[in-house]
């Protein structure tokens, strides 16, 4: 775990504040807490939480960094058994919202194949994407990418697919607004929580975001 912490610190050093080591530390704490409540392996959850963003496609694309979690585990964690390493890598590979969309477009029949550890870490990551922290992270990410907060007349995507979600992060001709991101992703996360403990924690955070967006529009309109 200490080695993974040092590796994550170096791997995420150039990320903006929305996906930095502090984000990872918050996910780590939530993942371990959920693991204890849900009867999951806390060690696996902690290790996966520390590594879950080192191959994030939003940051790693095109720079040859993809696969850093696997390389680290194979080169620096040989004392961890192979099955545990693969469980951690499975969490890292499928934790993201885009992966969830891709899965939904195919089938939800493989839900039972998700380990309880996967569900705990994914829920922990989603909890950090909503509520007051989620609001701050969303504006931090949008600002780092030069996105406008809001553009009247530019509606959020109604049918969010994996391809459209990825394109929204790459297409500079269409304003990818921060406020639209709440409608396209963040408001959906409460209904995508996988553990009972995660669902309970998501309720108040979801309400915080709804109130914020309502206040935002009232103030925008004067």
PDB file of C-alpha atoms in Angstrom, residues 27 30-32 34-35 41 44-50 52 91-92 95 115-127 195:
ATOM      1  CA  UNK A  27     -11.657   7.674  -2.545  1.00  0.00           C
ATOM      2  CA  UNK A  30     -14.423   5.967   1.414  1.00  0.00           C
ATOM      3  CA  UNK A  31     -13.533   2.655  -0.237  1.00  0.00           C
ATOM      4  CA  UNK A  32     -12.085   1.238   2.983  1.00  0.00           C
ATOM      5  CA  UNK A  34     -17.533   0.874   2.436  1.00  0.00           C
ATOM      6  CA  UNK A  35     -15.481  -2.336   2.406  1.00  0.00           C
ATOM      7  CA  UNK A  41     -11.526  -7.147   1.307  1.00  0.00           C
ATOM      8  CA  UNK A  44      -7.903  -4.930  -2.210  1.00  0.00           C
ATOM      9  CA  UNK A  45     -10.173  -1.887  -2.036  1.00  0.00           C
ATOM     10  CA  UNK A  46      -7.412   0.338  -0.660  1.00  0.00           C
ATOM     11  CA  UNK A  47      -4.901  -0.777  -3.284  1.00  0.00           C
ATOM     12  CA  UNK A  48      -7.418  -0.364  -6.123  1.00  0.00           C
ATOM     13  CA  UNK A  49      -8.467   3.061  -4.862  1.00  0.00           C
ATOM     14  CA  UNK A  50      -4.863   4.245  -4.866  1.00  0.00           C
ATOM     15  CA  UNK A  52      -7.755   3.708  -9.984  1.00  0.00           C
ATOM     16  CA  UNK A  91     -11.403  -2.390 -10.805  1.00  0.00           C
ATOM     17  CA  UNK A  92      -9.061   0.113 -12.445  1.00  0.00           C
ATOM     18  CA  UNK A  95     -14.408   1.862 -12.747  1.00  0.00           C
ATOM     19  CA  UNK A 115     -16.777  -8.302  -7.180  1.00  0.00           C
ATOM     20  CA  UNK A 116     -17.911  -6.633  -3.983  1.00  0.00           C
ATOM     21  CA  UNK A 117     -14.510  -4.916  -3.981  1.00  0.00           C
ATOM     22  CA  UNK A 118     -15.222  -3.447  -7.416  1.00  0.00           C
ATOM     23  CA  UNK A 119     -18.576  -2.145  -6.234  1.00  0.00           C
ATOM     24  CA  UNK A 120     -17.103  -0.559  -3.109  1.00  0.00           C
ATOM     25  CA  UNK A 121     -14.314   1.251  -4.960  1.00  0.00           C
ATOM     26  CA  UNK A 122     -16.582   2.365  -7.792  1.00  0.00           C
ATOM     27  CA  UNK A 123     -19.124   3.704  -5.301  1.00  0.00           C
ATOM     28  CA  UNK A 124     -16.349   5.494  -3.403  1.00  0.00           C
ATOM     29  CA  UNK A 125     -15.151   7.123  -6.618  1.00  0.00           C
ATOM     30  CA  UNK A 126     -18.700   8.170  -7.486  1.00  0.00           C
ATOM     31  CA  UNK A 127     -19.307   9.604  -4.032  1.00  0.00           C
ATOM     32  CA  UNK A 195     -23.781  -0.951  -2.635  1.00  0.00           C
TER      33      UNK A 195
END
